Short mmCIF file of C-alpha atoms and ligand atoms in Angstrom, two decimals:
data_model
loop_
_atom_site.label_atom_id
_atom_site.label_comp_id
_atom_site.label_asym_id
_atom_site.label_seq_id
_atom_site.Cartn_x
_atom_site.Cartn_y
_atom_site.Cartn_z
CA UNK W 25 0.00 0.00 0.00
CA UNK W 26 1.17 3.53 -0.73
CA UNK W 27 0.03 6.22 1.67
CA UNK W 28 0.49 9.90 1.12
CA UNK W 29 -0.94 12.81 3.06
CA UNK W 30 -1.14 16.41 1.95
CA UNK W 31 -2.28 19.55 3.72
CA UNK W 32 -5.86 19.27 2.49
CA UNK W 33 -7.02 15.69 2.68
CA UNK W 34 -5.83 12.20 3.45
CA UNK W 35 -4.93 10.39 0.24
CA UNK W 36 -4.46 6.64 0.07
CA UNK W 37 -3.81 4.30 -2.83
CA UNK W 38 -4.81 0.80 -1.82
CA UNK W 39 -5.76 -2.50 -3.43
CA UNK W 40 -9.35 -2.92 -4.56
CA UNK W 41 -11.24 -5.42 -2.39
CA UNK W 42 -14.00 -7.65 -3.73
CA UNK W 43 -16.47 -5.91 -1.41
CA UNK W 44 -15.75 -2.59 -3.13
CA UNK W 45 -16.40 -3.78 -6.71
CA UNK W 46 -20.01 -2.48 -6.81
CA UNK W 47 -18.84 0.96 -5.61
CA UNK W 48 -16.07 0.94 -8.21
CA UNK W 49 -18.53 0.09 -11.00
CA UNK W 50 -20.80 2.94 -9.89
CA UNK W 51 -17.85 5.36 -9.75
CA UNK W 52 -16.73 4.30 -13.24
CA UNK W 53 -20.20 5.05 -14.64
CA UNK W 54 -20.18 8.50 -13.04
CA UNK W 55 -16.71 9.35 -14.37
CA UNK W 56 -17.22 7.97 -17.88
CA UNK W 57 -20.63 9.63 -18.35
CA UNK W 58 -19.11 12.95 -17.27
CA UNK W 59 -15.84 12.70 -19.18
CA UNK W 60 -16.33 10.85 -22.47
CA UNK W 61 -19.25 12.62 -24.24
CA UNK W 62 -17.60 14.57 -27.06
CA UNK W 63 -14.71 12.08 -27.19
CA UNK W 64 -16.72 8.93 -28.01
CA UNK W 65 -20.46 8.44 -28.59
CA UNK W 66 -22.88 7.84 -25.74
CA UNK W 67 -23.62 4.42 -27.28
CA UNK W 68 -19.91 3.53 -27.18
CA UNK W 69 -19.62 4.77 -23.58
CA UNK W 70 -22.46 2.49 -22.49
CA UNK W 71 -21.09 -0.44 -24.52
CA UNK W 72 -17.63 -0.13 -22.97
CA UNK W 73 -19.03 0.35 -19.44
CA UNK W 74 -21.08 -2.82 -19.79
CA UNK W 75 -18.09 -4.76 -21.13
CA UNK W 76 -15.41 -3.52 -18.76
CA UNK W 77 -17.22 -2.61 -15.57
CA UNK W 78 -19.18 -5.79 -15.05
CA UNK W 79 -18.85 -7.01 -11.45
CA UNK W 80 -18.09 -10.60 -12.49
CA UNK W 81 -15.38 -9.47 -14.93
CA UNK W 82 -13.62 -7.41 -12.27
CA UNK W 83 -13.99 -10.19 -9.71
CA UNK W 84 -12.24 -12.55 -12.14
CA UNK W 85 -9.50 -9.96 -12.66
CA UNK W 86 -8.91 -9.74 -8.91
CA UNK W 87 -8.10 -13.45 -8.99
CA UNK W 88 -5.35 -13.01 -11.58
CA UNK W 89 -1.70 -12.99 -10.57
CA UNK W 90 -0.56 -10.77 -13.46
CA UNK W 91 -3.11 -7.97 -13.04
CA UNK W 92 -3.69 -5.50 -10.19
CA UNK W 93 -6.47 -3.10 -9.24
CA UNK W 94 -6.02 -0.11 -6.91
CA UNK W 95 -8.41 2.52 -5.64
CA UNK W 96 -7.66 6.11 -4.73
CA UNK W 97 -9.27 7.05 -1.42
CA UNK W 98 -9.58 10.73 -0.52
CA UNK W 99 -10.66 11.38 3.04
CA UNK W 100 -12.03 7.85 3.13
CA UNK W 101 -14.07 8.15 -0.08
CA UNK W 102 -13.29 6.21 -3.26
CA UNK W 103 -12.51 8.91 -5.85
CA UNK W 104 -10.50 7.04 -8.44
CA UNK W 105 -9.06 3.73 -9.55
CA UNK W 106 -6.39 2.14 -11.67
CA UNK W 107 -5.66 -1.30 -13.05
CA UNK W 108 -2.47 -2.56 -14.65
CA UNK W 109 -1.08 -5.83 -15.89
CA UNK W 110 2.00 -7.57 -17.24
CA UNK W 111 1.59 -7.62 -21.02
CA UNK W 112 3.67 -10.73 -21.61
CA UNK W 113 6.33 -8.66 -23.38
CA UNK W 114 9.41 -8.97 -21.21
CA UNK W 115 9.84 -5.93 -18.97
CA UNK W 116 6.50 -4.31 -19.85
CA UNK W 117 3.57 -3.33 -17.61
CA UNK W 118 0.44 -1.72 -19.08
CA UNK W 119 -1.86 0.69 -17.28
CA UNK W 120 -5.24 -0.56 -18.44
CA UNK W 121 -7.39 1.92 -16.52
CA UNK W 122 -6.74 5.20 -14.70
CA UNK W 123 -9.77 7.28 -13.80
CA UNK W 124 -10.43 10.00 -11.24
CA UNK W 125 -13.72 11.61 -10.30
CA UNK W 126 -14.00 15.09 -11.89
CA UNK W 127 -13.78 16.68 -8.42
CA UNK W 128 -10.43 14.94 -7.85
CA UNK W 129 -8.81 15.79 -11.20
CA UNK W 130 -5.90 18.17 -11.78
CA UNK W 131 -4.69 18.13 -8.17
CA UNK W 132 -1.75 15.80 -8.63
CA UNK W 133 -3.57 12.59 -7.66
CA UNK W 134 -3.19 11.05 -11.12
CA UNK W 135 0.54 11.71 -10.92
CA UNK W 136 0.68 9.96 -7.55
CA UNK W 137 -1.11 6.93 -8.94
CA UNK W 138 1.27 6.83 -11.92
CA UNK W 139 4.27 7.05 -9.54
CA UNK W 140 2.77 4.23 -7.48
CA UNK W 141 2.30 2.01 -10.53
CA UNK W 142 5.77 2.90 -11.86
CA UNK W 143 7.36 1.93 -8.52
CA UNK W 144 5.42 -1.34 -8.51
CA UNK W 145 6.44 -2.05 -12.11
CA UNK W 146 10.09 -1.35 -11.31
CA UNK W 147 9.95 -3.71 -8.31
CA UNK W 148 8.48 -6.34 -10.62
CA UNK W 149 11.53 -5.90 -12.87
CA UNK W 150 9.79 -3.91 -15.59
CA UNK W 151 11.55 -1.34 -17.72
CA UNK W 152 8.56 0.38 -19.25
CA UNK W 153 4.96 1.33 -18.63
CA UNK W 154 2.55 1.57 -21.54
CA UNK W 155 -1.05 2.69 -21.93
CA UNK W 156 -3.62 3.42 -24.63
CA UNK W 157 -5.44 6.76 -24.60
CA UNK W 158 -8.09 7.98 -27.03
CA UNK W 159 -6.50 10.39 -29.52
CA UNK W 160 -9.18 13.00 -28.70
CA UNK W 161 -8.77 12.76 -24.91
CA UNK W 162 -6.60 15.86 -24.79
CA UNK W 163 -6.59 16.48 -21.04
CA UNK W 164 -5.48 12.92 -20.32
CA UNK W 165 -2.80 13.06 -23.04
CA UNK W 166 -1.52 16.30 -21.46
CA UNK W 167 -1.47 14.63 -18.04
CA UNK W 168 0.48 11.65 -19.39
CA UNK W 169 3.00 13.95 -21.09
CA UNK W 170 3.40 15.83 -17.82
CA UNK W 171 4.10 12.57 -16.00
CA UNK W 172 6.80 11.32 -18.36
CA UNK W 173 4.98 9.41 -21.09
CA UNK W 174 5.62 9.94 -24.79
CA UNK W 175 3.51 8.94 -27.79
CA UNK W 176 5.04 5.83 -29.33
CA UNK W 177 2.44 4.92 -31.96
CA UNK W 178 -1.21 5.09 -32.98
CA UNK W 179 -3.65 2.21 -32.72
CA UNK W 180 -7.04 1.80 -34.40
CA UNK W 181 -8.92 -1.36 -33.52
CA UNK W 182 -12.41 -2.81 -33.47
CA UNK W 183 -13.80 -3.61 -30.04
CA UNK W 184 -17.11 -5.21 -31.07
CA UNK W 185 -20.57 -3.68 -31.26
CA UNK W 186 -19.46 -1.77 -34.36
CA UNK W 187 -17.18 0.45 -32.26
CA UNK W 188 -13.56 1.44 -32.76
CA UNK W 189 -10.83 2.50 -30.36
CA UNK W 190 -8.75 5.26 -31.92
CA UNK W 191 -5.80 5.51 -29.57
CA UNK W 192 -2.30 6.69 -28.98
CA UNK W 193 -0.02 4.16 -27.34
CA UNK W 194 2.06 6.06 -24.81
CA UNK W 195 5.19 4.78 -23.06
CA UNK W 196 7.18 5.78 -19.99
CA UNK W 197 10.51 4.33 -18.96
CA UNK W 198 10.67 3.09 -15.38
CA UNK W 199 13.83 2.61 -13.36
CA UNK W 200 14.43 -0.66 -11.62
C1 COA N 301 -6.13 11.72 -16.79
C2 COA N 301 -6.14 11.78 -15.27
C3 COA N 301 -5.99 10.39 -14.68
C4 COA N 301 -4.94 12.65 -14.81
O1 COA N 301 -4.96 12.74 -13.42
P1 COA N 301 -4.98 14.20 -12.72
O2 COA N 301 -4.88 13.97 -11.26
O3 COA N 301 -6.15 14.96 -13.22
O4 COA N 301 -3.66 14.86 -13.29
P2 COA N 301 -2.48 15.52 -12.44
O5 COA N 301 -3.08 16.50 -11.49
O6 COA N 301 -1.58 14.49 -11.90
O7 COA N 301 -1.72 16.28 -13.61
C5 COA N 301 -2.27 17.49 -14.04
C6 COA N 301 -2.06 17.65 -15.51
O8 COA N 301 -3.01 16.83 -16.20
C7 COA N 301 -3.56 17.57 -17.30
N1 COA N 301 -4.97 17.78 -16.98
C8 COA N 301 -5.69 17.10 -16.05
N2 COA N 301 -6.97 17.49 -16.07
C9 COA N 301 -7.05 18.44 -17.01
C10 COA N 301 -8.12 19.22 -17.50
N3 COA N 301 -9.38 19.12 -17.01
N4 COA N 301 -7.86 20.11 -18.48
C11 COA N 301 -6.62 20.22 -18.98
N5 COA N 301 -5.56 19.49 -18.55
C12 COA N 301 -5.78 18.62 -17.58
C13 COA N 301 -2.76 18.85 -17.37
O9 COA N 301 -1.61 18.58 -18.16
C14 COA N 301 -2.35 19.04 -15.94
O10 COA N 301 -1.20 19.80 -15.77
P3 COA N 301 -1.34 21.36 -15.44
O11 COA N 301 -2.34 21.49 -14.33
O12 COA N 301 0.06 21.76 -15.02
O13 COA N 301 -1.80 22.01 -16.71
C15 COA N 301 -7.46 12.43 -14.76
O14 COA N 301 -7.52 13.78 -15.17
C16 COA N 301 -8.71 11.71 -15.21
O15 COA N 301 -9.15 10.76 -14.57
N6 COA N 301 -9.31 12.15 -16.34
C17 COA N 301 -10.59 11.65 -16.80
C18 COA N 301 -10.57 10.18 -17.19
C19 COA N 301 -9.50 9.86 -18.20
O16 COA N 301 -9.44 10.42 -19.28
N7 COA N 301 -8.65 8.88 -17.84
C20 COA N 301 -7.58 8.44 -18.70
C21 COA N 301 -8.06 7.36 -19.60
S1 COA N 301 -6.75 6.73 -20.63
#
């Protein structure tokens, strides 16, 4: 567990527990419905929420040994989450999800979560962190640039339901 405390509110990054999966799924719906209109269609938002934030899917992921889920707690309230996994490419960890409630954005919390994941990846012997971010998600791309990622390539792929993911793949070196 990584604990940090600033002048304003207690901030904790801790592993997601099975009991908190329903709260995480509710938080994801709130964040996605606030953030993604204008970046992807409402139909795609609902499709991806149903696919990715299904309680049984996340419960299965918690049982994996190559994938981790954390939550960001601010003053005891769940305000964000991240998941990351070993890609199978030697030395590579991928941040699969990183989402903060709008009220928690742009206060350095995302950077703390990235630092936490980077430290974990380094301890696991990884040399690089990767992630995929929608090419129109400008605020997130700016945040990733600020926290040491660079754009390595573009990626356009079908995700079912007639929807596409139009992403940048971003990479950050991590130090063992
Ligand atoms: C992307 C995200 C995780 C970054 O975390 P964060 O805590 O907001 O970012 P930090 O405070 O660590 O870094 C701040 C930087 O992020 C960028 N940023 C974050 N929110 C922004 C916003 N609303 N508008 C513009 N830039 C923004 C800026 O570069 C900012 O730096 P600046 O304040 O010096 O201009 C968070 O904003 C978020 O959850 N966004 C919505 C969901 C999302 O898009 N997730 C990523 C999916 S791949």
